[in-house]
Amino acid sequence: MPRRTSREPGRLRPGTPGPLARSLAALAGAGLALTALTGCGDTDPAGQAPPRAGAAAAEVDESKWPKVTPDTGLARGLVLPLQQYMQTYQDSVVIERAARSLQTQCMADFGFTVAFPPVGTNPPPNADDANMSRRYGITDRAMAEKYGFGIPPDTVEHPPPPKLTAAAVAVLTGRKGLDPRAEPAPATYQGKKIPKDGCQGASFDRIGARIDFALSSRLDHDSLVKSQETPEVQAGIRAWSGCMKKKGYAVADPYAAIDLIPRVEGAETSGKEISAAVADIDCKKETDLVRVWHTAEAAIQTQQVEQNQLALQQLKEKNAAAVKAAEAALRG
Amino acid sequence: MKVRSLRTRMGATAAAAAAAGITMVYAATPAAAVTTQYVSDNCDYRNCTEGDLYMNYHSVASSGNGNPSGSFAAFYGNQYNHAGETISYNGTDAGTVNYVFVFASGQGDGSGQLVKNNAASANNCSTVDGYRVYYNSGYAGHSQSIPHYWSCASSTNLDATLKNNNASSHFA
């Protein structure tokens, strides 16, 4: 059987915006309507017009970034105790911006010009691992009315990674390719020593960004599991399921609801899916499930925080230090 | 474009696919049926660039130190359901494919098995993108950040000690 080979660096697959696509994007920016530029791997369940190509620094719209605490829907205002020990999207953007700046410099020292795309053009649906707005399944009725169980599509095409030659990959990563089983690169490039894990590794080490968040992540996972073993949450889920049954849906819990209606990419979100999603939220409201579930979890997490206070506090401090170091690096 | 889609025995995989919640839709005439493809890399059918999230069958002794033994699957971008996805290329059954995600064949433990809720660790090999693995499909439930701060050649163990832990993933 053929072993999976390293990806050839520098050879981009079809779909990456080349010069033609960038010219078209400039025209799009000038207000001309364009039909389908091939999307770059993002699914678009709503079947809407594909996102514009060629994200630029001007496209970083922080108002579109996810909020740590939802400000709409049934999870509005809800916070869990472990969240203050997590890294937020906002933190990660500062760190990543600084890292790319350091990597650009480091690569230039080896004679490579690398053009990284701007950070923050395509924000994720959630700002931290707690994922409050979708933690107990969907909670936003306005989103459900448009997208069913899906999320809004990106408004801008996700930028591709920079084009890199084999030599550039070796210096950037310390490996001969961008796959987990790639061989280590030689120790030097043109007589100059490559840092451990390349310019990329060096930049994250310099910022102190290589933080292991396993503790807060694992505790956050465990509290969600334990909360479903409590009588109040079990009763709430049963009540929700009963409400859904009255509306014609046989579904045991809100996670199963997400897989209830078959989805087809390349087609518009079906009316069936939208109806089911709206029913899900209306039943959550009727049974007060989100508040009941959150209350049970908050109690569990309060205990977890008490039991792990020192280690969690150290994690929080490491994160704050990394963000601070990143800000300093950006100031030059 | 790599050709790496897998075909395993139809009977076993049809049952496995059904168990994974993939609806097999068949038209009245067999000639116009929806087809199923088993893939271990979503870039086999999407227009992808490099920089993938690897989902591994096994865990590692400690996160951040090397790769596990056994098989893996790779994802680029947002994946609503690690069971697979149905894409309709032209709105007809004949132009519709159910892609089912399985770990790569010939790679030891886990080869050919379904990816959903069956991975124990993950690697992020992107030069630019972070990823999050979600514990339910549709980007729901608890999520775990798999940043690209670590070397591509080092795996991060997923939070759940029992498998039953990965159902979707998204750029972070």
Coordinates of C-alpha atoms in Angstrom, one line a residue:
Chain A
M1 CA 0.0 0.0 0.0
P2 CA 1.5 3.4 -0.8
R3 CA 2.6 5.4 2.1
R4 CA 1.2 8.9 2.3
T5 CA 4.0 11.1 0.9
S6 CA 4.9 14.6 2.0
R7 CA 3.1 17.3 0.3
E8 CA 5.3 19.0 -2.3
P9 CA 5.9 22.4 -0.9
G10 CA 5.5 25.3 -3.3
R11 CA 3.0 23.5 -5.5
L12 CA -0.4 24.7 -4.7
R13 CA -3.5 22.8 -5.4
P14 CA -6.3 24.0 -7.7
G15 CA -8.4 26.6 -6.1
T16 CA -5.8 28.9 -4.8
P17 CA -6.4 32.4 -6.0
G18 CA -3.7 33.2 -8.6
P19 CA -3.1 36.5 -10.4
L20 CA -6.3 36.2 -12.4
A21 CA -8.4 35.7 -9.3
R22 CA -6.8 38.6 -7.6
S23 CA -7.6 40.9 -10.6
L24 CA -11.2 39.6 -10.5
A25 CA -11.2 40.4 -6.7
A26 CA -10.1 43.9 -7.4
L27 CA -12.9 44.3 -9.9
A28 CA -15.4 42.8 -7.4
G29 CA -14.1 45.5 -4.9
A30 CA -15.0 48.1 -7.6
G31 CA -18.6 46.9 -7.4
L32 CA -18.9 44.7 -10.5
A33 CA -21.0 41.5 -9.9
L34 CA -19.1 38.3 -10.5
T35 CA -20.3 34.8 -10.7
A36 CA -18.7 31.9 -8.9
L37 CA -15.0 32.1 -8.1
T38 CA -14.2 28.6 -6.8
G39 CA -14.4 28.6 -3.0
C40 CA -11.4 27.4 -1.2
G41 CA -12.7 24.5 0.8
D42 CA -15.3 26.3 3.0
T43 CA -18.6 24.6 2.8
D44 CA -21.6 26.9 2.3
P45 CA -24.7 25.2 3.5
A46 CA -26.9 28.2 2.8
G47 CA -26.0 28.0 -0.9
Q48 CA -25.2 31.6 -0.9
A49 CA -22.9 33.5 -3.3
P50 CA -19.3 32.4 -2.8
P51 CA -17.1 34.7 -0.7
R52 CA -14.9 37.3 -2.4
A53 CA -11.3 36.3 -3.0
G54 CA -8.3 38.3 -2.0
A55 CA -8.7 39.2 1.7
A56 CA -6.8 42.4 2.5
A57 CA -5.8 44.0 5.8
A58 CA -8.7 46.3 5.4
E59 CA -11.0 43.3 5.6
V60 CA -10.2 42.7 9.3
D61 CA -13.6 43.7 10.8
E62 CA -13.4 43.1 14.5
S63 CA -17.2 43.7 14.8
K64 CA -17.6 40.3 13.2
W65 CA -15.4 38.5 15.7
P66 CA -17.1 36.0 18.0
K67 CA -17.8 37.1 21.6
V68 CA -16.7 35.1 24.6
T69 CA -20.1 35.8 26.2
P70 CA -23.0 35.6 23.7
D71 CA -25.0 38.8 23.3
T72 CA -27.9 37.2 21.5
G73 CA -30.2 34.2 21.9
L74 CA -30.8 31.8 24.8
A75 CA -27.2 31.7 26.0
R76 CA -27.0 35.5 26.1
G77 CA -24.9 36.7 29.1
L78 CA -24.0 33.2 30.2
V79 CA -20.4 32.6 31.5
L80 CA -18.7 29.6 33.0
P81 CA -16.0 29.7 35.7
L82 CA -13.4 27.9 33.6
Q83 CA -13.6 30.5 30.8
Q84 CA -11.2 32.9 32.5
Y85 CA -8.5 30.2 32.2
M86 CA -8.9 29.8 28.5
Q87 CA -7.2 31.5 25.6
T88 CA -9.6 33.6 23.6
Y89 CA -9.7 34.2 19.9
Q90 CA -8.7 37.8 20.6
D91 CA -5.6 36.6 22.5
S92 CA -4.7 34.2 19.6
V93 CA -5.0 37.0 17.0
V94 CA -2.4 39.2 18.9
I95 CA -0.1 36.2 19.3
E96 CA -0.4 35.2 15.7
R97 CA 0.2 38.7 14.4
A98 CA 3.4 39.0 16.4
A99 CA 4.5 35.5 15.4
R100 CA 4.0 36.2 11.7
S101 CA 6.0 39.4 12.0
L102 CA 8.9 37.6 13.8
Q103 CA 8.7 34.8 11.2
T104 CA 8.9 37.3 8.3
Q105 CA 12.0 38.8 9.8
C106 CA 13.6 35.4 10.6
M107 CA 12.9 34.2 7.1
A108 CA 14.3 37.4 5.6
D109 CA 17.5 36.8 7.6
F110 CA 17.9 33.5 5.6
G111 CA 17.2 35.3 2.4
F112 CA 13.5 34.4 2.0
T113 CA 10.7 36.9 1.4
V114 CA 7.5 35.4 2.8
A115 CA 4.1 37.1 2.4
F116 CA 1.8 36.1 5.2
P117 CA -1.9 37.0 4.9
P118 CA -3.4 39.3 7.6
V119 CA -4.8 37.7 10.8
G120 CA -8.4 38.0 11.7
T121 CA -10.2 38.1 8.4
N122 CA -12.1 34.9 8.9
P123 CA -13.1 34.6 12.5
P124 CA -14.3 31.2 13.9
P125 CA -17.9 30.7 15.3
N126 CA -16.6 30.8 18.9
A127 CA -14.1 32.8 20.9
D128 CA -12.9 30.1 23.3
D129 CA -13.2 26.3 24.0
A130 CA -16.4 26.8 26.1
N131 CA -18.3 27.6 22.9
M132 CA -21.2 29.1 24.9
S133 CA -23.5 29.9 22.0
R134 CA -23.5 26.3 20.7
R135 CA -22.4 24.5 23.9
Y136 CA -25.8 23.0 24.5
G137 CA -26.6 22.8 20.8
I138 CA -28.0 25.9 19.0
T139 CA -29.4 28.8 20.9
D140 CA -29.7 31.7 18.4
R141 CA -33.2 31.8 16.8
A142 CA -32.3 34.5 14.2
M143 CA -29.4 32.3 13.0
A144 CA -31.6 29.2 12.9
E145 CA -34.2 31.0 10.8
K146 CA -31.6 31.7 8.2
Y147 CA -29.1 28.8 8.5
G148 CA -30.9 26.0 10.2
F149 CA -28.3 24.1 12.3
G150 CA -25.5 25.7 10.3
I151 CA -23.5 28.9 10.8
P152 CA -23.3 32.0 8.5
P153 CA -20.8 31.5 5.6
D154 CA -17.6 33.5 5.5
T155 CA -18.0 36.9 3.8
V156 CA -14.4 36.8 2.6
E157 CA -12.6 33.8 1.2
H158 CA -10.2 32.2 3.7
P159 CA -6.7 33.3 2.7
P160 CA -4.5 30.4 1.6
P161 CA -1.1 29.9 3.3
P162 CA 1.9 31.5 1.7
K163 CA 3.5 29.8 -1.2
L164 CA 6.8 28.2 -0.1
T165 CA 9.7 26.5 -1.9
A166 CA 11.1 23.3 -0.4
A167 CA 14.0 25.3 1.1
A168 CA 11.6 27.8 2.6
V169 CA 9.6 25.1 4.3
A170 CA 12.8 23.7 5.8
V171 CA 13.8 27.0 7.3
L172 CA 10.3 27.9 8.4
T173 CA 9.5 24.6 10.1
G174 CA 12.8 22.6 10.5
R175 CA 11.2 19.8 8.4
K176 CA 11.3 18.7 4.8
G177 CA 7.6 18.9 4.3
L178 CA 4.3 20.0 5.9
D179 CA 3.1 16.6 7.1
P180 CA 3.6 14.9 10.5
R181 CA 5.9 12.3 9.2
A182 CA 8.2 14.6 7.2
E183 CA 11.9 14.1 7.8
P184 CA 13.9 16.7 9.8
A185 CA 15.6 19.3 7.6
P186 CA 19.3 19.7 7.6
A187 CA 20.7 21.7 10.5
T188 CA 21.8 24.6 8.5
Y189 CA 20.8 26.5 5.4
Q190 CA 23.6 28.1 3.4
G191 CA 25.8 27.9 6.5
K192 CA 23.3 29.5 8.9
K193 CA 21.9 27.4 11.7
I194 CA 18.1 26.8 11.4
P195 CA 16.4 27.3 14.8
K196 CA 14.7 24.3 16.4
D197 CA 11.3 23.8 14.7
G198 CA 12.4 26.5 12.2
C199 CA 11.6 30.2 12.2
Q200 CA 8.0 29.2 13.2
G201 CA 9.0 27.4 16.3
A202 CA 11.5 30.2 17.3
S203 CA 8.8 32.9 17.0
F204 CA 6.3 31.0 19.2
D205 CA 9.1 30.3 21.8
R206 CA 10.2 33.9 21.8
I207 CA 6.6 35.0 22.6
G208 CA 6.1 32.2 25.1
A209 CA 3.0 31.0 23.1
R210 CA 3.7 27.3 23.4
I211 CA 1.3 26.9 26.4
D212 CA -0.3 23.5 27.2
F213 CA -4.0 24.3 27.8
A214 CA -4.8 20.6 28.5
L215 CA -6.0 21.3 32.0
S216 CA -8.6 23.9 31.4
S217 CA -9.7 22.1 28.2
R218 CA -10.1 18.7 29.9
L219 CA -12.0 20.1 32.9
D220 CA -14.3 22.0 30.5
H221 CA -15.0 18.7 28.7
D222 CA -15.5 16.8 31.9
S223 CA -18.0 19.3 33.3
L224 CA -20.2 19.0 30.3
V225 CA -20.2 15.2 30.6
K226 CA -20.9 15.3 34.4
S227 CA -23.7 17.9 34.0
Q228 CA -25.6 15.4 31.8
E229 CA -25.5 12.9 34.7
T230 CA -27.4 15.3 37.0
P231 CA -31.1 14.8 37.6
E232 CA -32.0 18.4 36.7
V233 CA -30.2 18.3 33.3
Q234 CA -31.6 14.9 32.5
A235 CA -35.1 16.1 33.3
G236 CA -34.6 19.2 31.2
I237 CA -33.4 17.2 28.2
R238 CA -36.3 14.8 28.6
A239 CA -38.7 17.7 28.7
W240 CA -37.1 19.2 25.6
S241 CA -37.3 15.9 23.8
G242 CA -41.0 15.6 24.7
C243 CA -41.6 19.1 23.4
M244 CA -39.8 18.2 20.1
K245 CA -41.9 15.0 19.8
K246 CA -45.1 17.1 20.0
K247 CA -43.7 19.1 17.1
G248 CA -43.1 15.9 15.1
Y249 CA -39.4 15.3 15.8
A250 CA -38.1 12.1 17.3
V251 CA -34.8 13.2 18.9
A252 CA -33.3 12.4 22.3
D253 CA -31.1 15.4 22.9
P254 CA -29.9 18.7 21.3
Y255 CA -26.7 17.2 19.9
A256 CA -28.7 14.5 18.0
A257 CA -30.9 17.3 16.7
I258 CA -28.0 18.7 14.7
D259 CA -27.8 15.5 12.6
L260 CA -31.6 15.1 12.3
I261 CA -32.1 16.5 8.8
P262 CA -29.7 15.3 6.1
R263 CA -27.6 18.2 4.7
V264 CA -26.4 18.5 1.1
E265 CA -23.6 21.0 0.4
G266 CA -24.1 22.9 -2.8
A267 CA -27.8 23.2 -2.1
E268 CA -29.7 25.9 -0.2
T269 CA -30.4 25.2 3.5
S270 CA -33.6 23.2 3.3
G271 CA -36.9 24.5 4.8
K272 CA -37.1 21.2 6.7
E273 CA -33.8 21.9 8.4
I274 CA -34.8 25.5 9.3
S275 CA -38.1 24.3 10.7
A276 CA -36.4 21.7 12.9
A277 CA -33.8 24.2 14.1
V278 CA -36.5 26.7 15.0
A279 CA -38.4 24.0 16.9
D280 CA -35.2 23.0 18.8
I281 CA -34.8 26.6 20.0
D282 CA -38.5 27.1 20.8
C283 CA -38.4 23.9 22.9
K284 CA -35.3 25.0 24.7
K285 CA -37.0 28.3 25.5
E286 CA -40.2 26.5 26.7
T287 CA -38.3 24.1 29.0
D288 CA -35.6 26.7 30.1
L289 CA -33.1 24.0 29.3
V290 CA -30.1 26.3 28.5
R291 CA -30.4 28.1 31.9
V292 CA -30.9 24.8 33.8
W293 CA -28.0 23.2 32.1
H294 CA -25.7 26.2 32.6
T295 CA -26.6 26.4 36.3
A296 CA -25.6 22.7 36.8
E297 CA -22.4 23.2 34.9
A298 CA -21.5 26.4 36.7
A299 CA -21.7 24.5 40.0
I300 CA -19.5 21.7 38.7
Q301 CA -16.9 24.1 37.3
T302 CA -16.8 26.2 40.5
Q303 CA -15.7 23.0 42.3
Q304 CA -13.2 22.2 39.5
V305 CA -11.7 25.6 39.8
E306 CA -11.3 25.3 43.6
Q307 CA -9.6 21.9 43.2
N308 CA -7.2 23.1 40.5
Q309 CA -6.8 26.7 41.6
L310 CA -3.0 27.0 41.5
A311 CA -2.4 25.2 38.2
L312 CA -5.2 27.2 36.5
Q313 CA -3.9 30.5 37.8
Q314 CA -0.5 29.7 36.5
L315 CA -2.0 28.9 33.1
K316 CA -3.9 32.2 33.1
E317 CA -0.6 34.0 33.9
K318 CA 1.3 32.2 31.1
N319 CA -1.4 33.3 28.6
A320 CA -1.4 36.9 29.8
A321 CA 2.4 36.9 29.5
A322 CA 2.3 35.6 26.0
V323 CA -0.2 38.3 24.9
K324 CA 2.0 40.9 26.6
A325 CA 5.1 39.6 24.8
A326 CA 3.3 39.6 21.5
E327 CA 2.1 43.2 22.0
A328 CA 5.7 44.2 22.7
A329 CA 7.0 42.3 19.7
L330 CA 4.5 44.2 17.5
R331 CA 5.6 47.5 18.9
G332 CA 9.1 46.5 17.7
Chain B
M1 CA -4.4 16.5 -7.4
K2 CA -3.8 13.4 -5.3
V3 CA -6.1 10.4 -5.8
R4 CA -6.5 8.8 -2.5
S5 CA -10.1 7.9 -2.0
L6 CA -10.6 4.4 -0.6
R7 CA -13.1 1.8 -1.5
T8 CA -13.8 -0.8 1.1
R9 CA -16.2 -3.7 1.0
M10 CA -19.7 -2.2 0.3
G11 CA -21.6 -4.3 2.8
A12 CA -19.5 -3.5 5.8
T13 CA -19.2 0.1 4.9
A14 CA -22.9 0.6 4.1
A15 CA -23.7 -0.6 7.6
A16 CA -20.9 1.5 9.1
A17 CA -22.1 4.5 7.1
A18 CA -25.6 4.0 8.4
A19 CA -24.4 3.7 11.9
A20 CA -22.5 6.9 11.5
G21 CA -25.7 8.7 10.5
I22 CA -25.0 9.1 6.8
T23 CA -28.2 8.9 4.8
M24 CA -27.8 6.9 1.7
V25 CA -30.2 8.3 -0.9
Y26 CA -31.1 6.2 -3.8
A27 CA -33.2 7.3 -6.8
A28 CA -35.8 5.0 -8.3
T29 CA -33.5 3.9 -11.2
P30 CA -30.1 2.5 -10.1
A31 CA -28.4 4.2 -13.0
A32 CA -29.1 7.5 -11.4
A33 CA -28.1 6.6 -7.8
V34 CA -26.1 8.7 -5.5
T35 CA -22.6 7.3 -5.1
T36 CA -20.5 6.9 -1.9
Q37 CA -16.8 7.4 -1.7
Y38 CA -14.6 6.6 1.3
V39 CA -11.9 9.2 1.8
S40 CA -9.2 9.9 4.3
D41 CA -8.5 13.4 3.2
N42 CA -11.2 16.0 2.4
C43 CA -8.8 17.6 -0.1
D44 CA -9.4 14.6 -2.3
Y45 CA -12.6 16.3 -3.4
R46 CA -12.4 19.9 -2.2
N47 CA -10.1 22.5 -3.8
C48 CA -7.7 22.7 -1.0
T49 CA -4.3 24.2 -0.4
E50 CA -1.8 22.7 2.1
G51 CA -2.0 23.0 5.9
D52 CA -4.1 20.3 7.4
L53 CA -5.6 19.1 10.6
Y54 CA -4.6 15.5 11.1
M55 CA -7.0 13.3 13.2
N56 CA -5.1 10.2 14.5
Y57 CA -6.6 6.9 15.6
H58 CA -4.2 6.5 18.6
S59 CA -3.1 8.9 21.3
V60 CA 0.5 9.8 22.1
A61 CA 2.3 9.0 25.4
S62 CA 2.5 12.8 26.1
S63 CA 1.2 15.6 24.0
G64 CA 3.8 17.6 22.1
N65 CA 6.2 14.7 21.6
G66 CA 6.0 12.9 18.2
N67 CA 3.3 11.1 16.4
P68 CA 1.3 8.1 17.5
S69 CA 1.4 4.8 15.7
G70 CA -1.4 3.7 13.5
S71 CA -3.6 5.5 11.0
F72 CA -4.8 9.1 10.5
A73 CA -7.1 11.3 8.4
A74 CA -6.6 14.8 7.2
F75 CA -9.0 17.8 7.0
Y76 CA -8.5 21.2 5.5
G77 CA -10.9 23.9 6.6
N78 CA -14.3 23.6 8.2
Q79 CA -15.8 20.2 8.5
Y80 CA -19.4 20.2 9.8
N81 CA -19.5 16.5 10.5
H82 CA -16.6 14.1 10.8
A83 CA -18.8 11.3 9.6
G84 CA -18.7 12.7 6.2
E85 CA -20.6 15.1 3.9
T86 CA -22.9 14.9 0.9
I87 CA -22.2 17.1 -2.0
S88 CA -24.5 17.7 -4.8
Y89 CA -22.5 18.9 -7.8
N90 CA -25.4 19.5 -10.1
G91 CA -28.6 19.0 -8.2
T92 CA -29.2 15.5 -9.5
D93 CA -28.8 12.1 -7.8
A94 CA -26.2 11.1 -10.4
G95 CA -24.3 14.3 -9.6
T96 CA -24.4 13.7 -5.8
V97 CA -21.7 12.0 -3.8
N98 CA -21.8 10.9 -0.1
Y99 CA -18.2 11.2 1.1
V100 CA -17.5 9.1 4.2
F101 CA -14.4 9.8 6.2
V102 CA -12.2 6.8 7.2
F103 CA -8.7 6.6 8.5
A104 CA -6.1 6.0 5.7
S105 CA -5.6 2.4 4.6
G106 CA -2.4 0.4 5.1
Q107 CA -1.3 2.6 8.1
G108 CA -1.7 0.1 10.9
D109 CA -4.3 0.3 13.7
G110 CA -7.5 2.1 12.7
S111 CA -6.9 1.8 9.0
G112 CA -10.3 2.0 7.2
Q113 CA -12.3 2.7 10.3
L114 CA -14.7 5.7 10.5
V115 CA -13.1 8.9 11.8
K116 CA -16.1 10.3 13.7
N117 CA -15.8 9.8 17.5
N118 CA -12.9 7.5 16.9
A119 CA -9.8 9.7 17.1
A120 CA -7.5 10.1 20.1
S121 CA -5.1 12.8 19.1
A122 CA -4.6 15.5 16.5
N123 CA -1.8 17.4 14.7
N124 CA -2.0 20.9 13.1
C125 CA 0.4 21.2 10.2
S126 CA -0.7 24.6 8.9
T127 CA 1.8 27.4 8.6
V128 CA -0.9 29.9 9.3
D129 CA -4.2 28.4 10.6
G130 CA -5.4 27.3 14.0
Y131 CA -8.1 24.6 14.3
R132 CA -10.7 23.6 16.9
V133 CA -12.1 20.1 17.2
Y134 CA -15.7 20.0 18.5
Y135 CA -17.1 17.1 20.5
N136 CA -20.4 17.2 18.6
S137 CA -21.2 17.8 14.9
G138 CA -22.3 21.2 13.7
Y139 CA -19.6 22.9 15.8
A140 CA -21.5 22.2 19.0
G141 CA -20.5 21.1 22.5
H142 CA -17.1 21.5 24.1
S143 CA -14.4 22.4 21.7
Q144 CA -10.6 21.9 21.9
S145 CA -8.1 24.2 20.3
I146 CA -5.4 22.6 18.2
P147 CA -3.1 25.5 17.6
H148 CA -0.2 25.6 15.1
Y149 CA 2.1 26.8 17.9
W150 CA 3.5 23.2 18.1
S151 CA 5.5 21.6 15.5
C152 CA 3.5 19.7 12.8
A153 CA 5.4 16.5 13.9
S154 CA 3.9 16.6 17.4
S155 CA 0.4 15.4 18.3
T156 CA -2.0 16.7 20.9
N157 CA -4.1 14.2 22.8
L158 CA -7.9 14.9 22.6
D159 CA -9.6 15.7 25.9
A160 CA -11.8 12.6 26.3
T161 CA -10.0 9.5 27.6
L162 CA -12.7 7.3 26.0
K163 CA -13.1 7.8 22.3
N164 CA -16.4 9.5 21.4
N165 CA -14.9 12.8 21.1
N166 CA -14.5 14.3 17.7
A167 CA -17.5 15.2 15.5
S168 CA -16.6 18.4 13.7
S169 CA -13.7 20.9 13.2
H170 CA -13.3 24.5 12.1
F171 CA -10.6 27.0 11.5
A172 CA -9.9 28.7 14.8

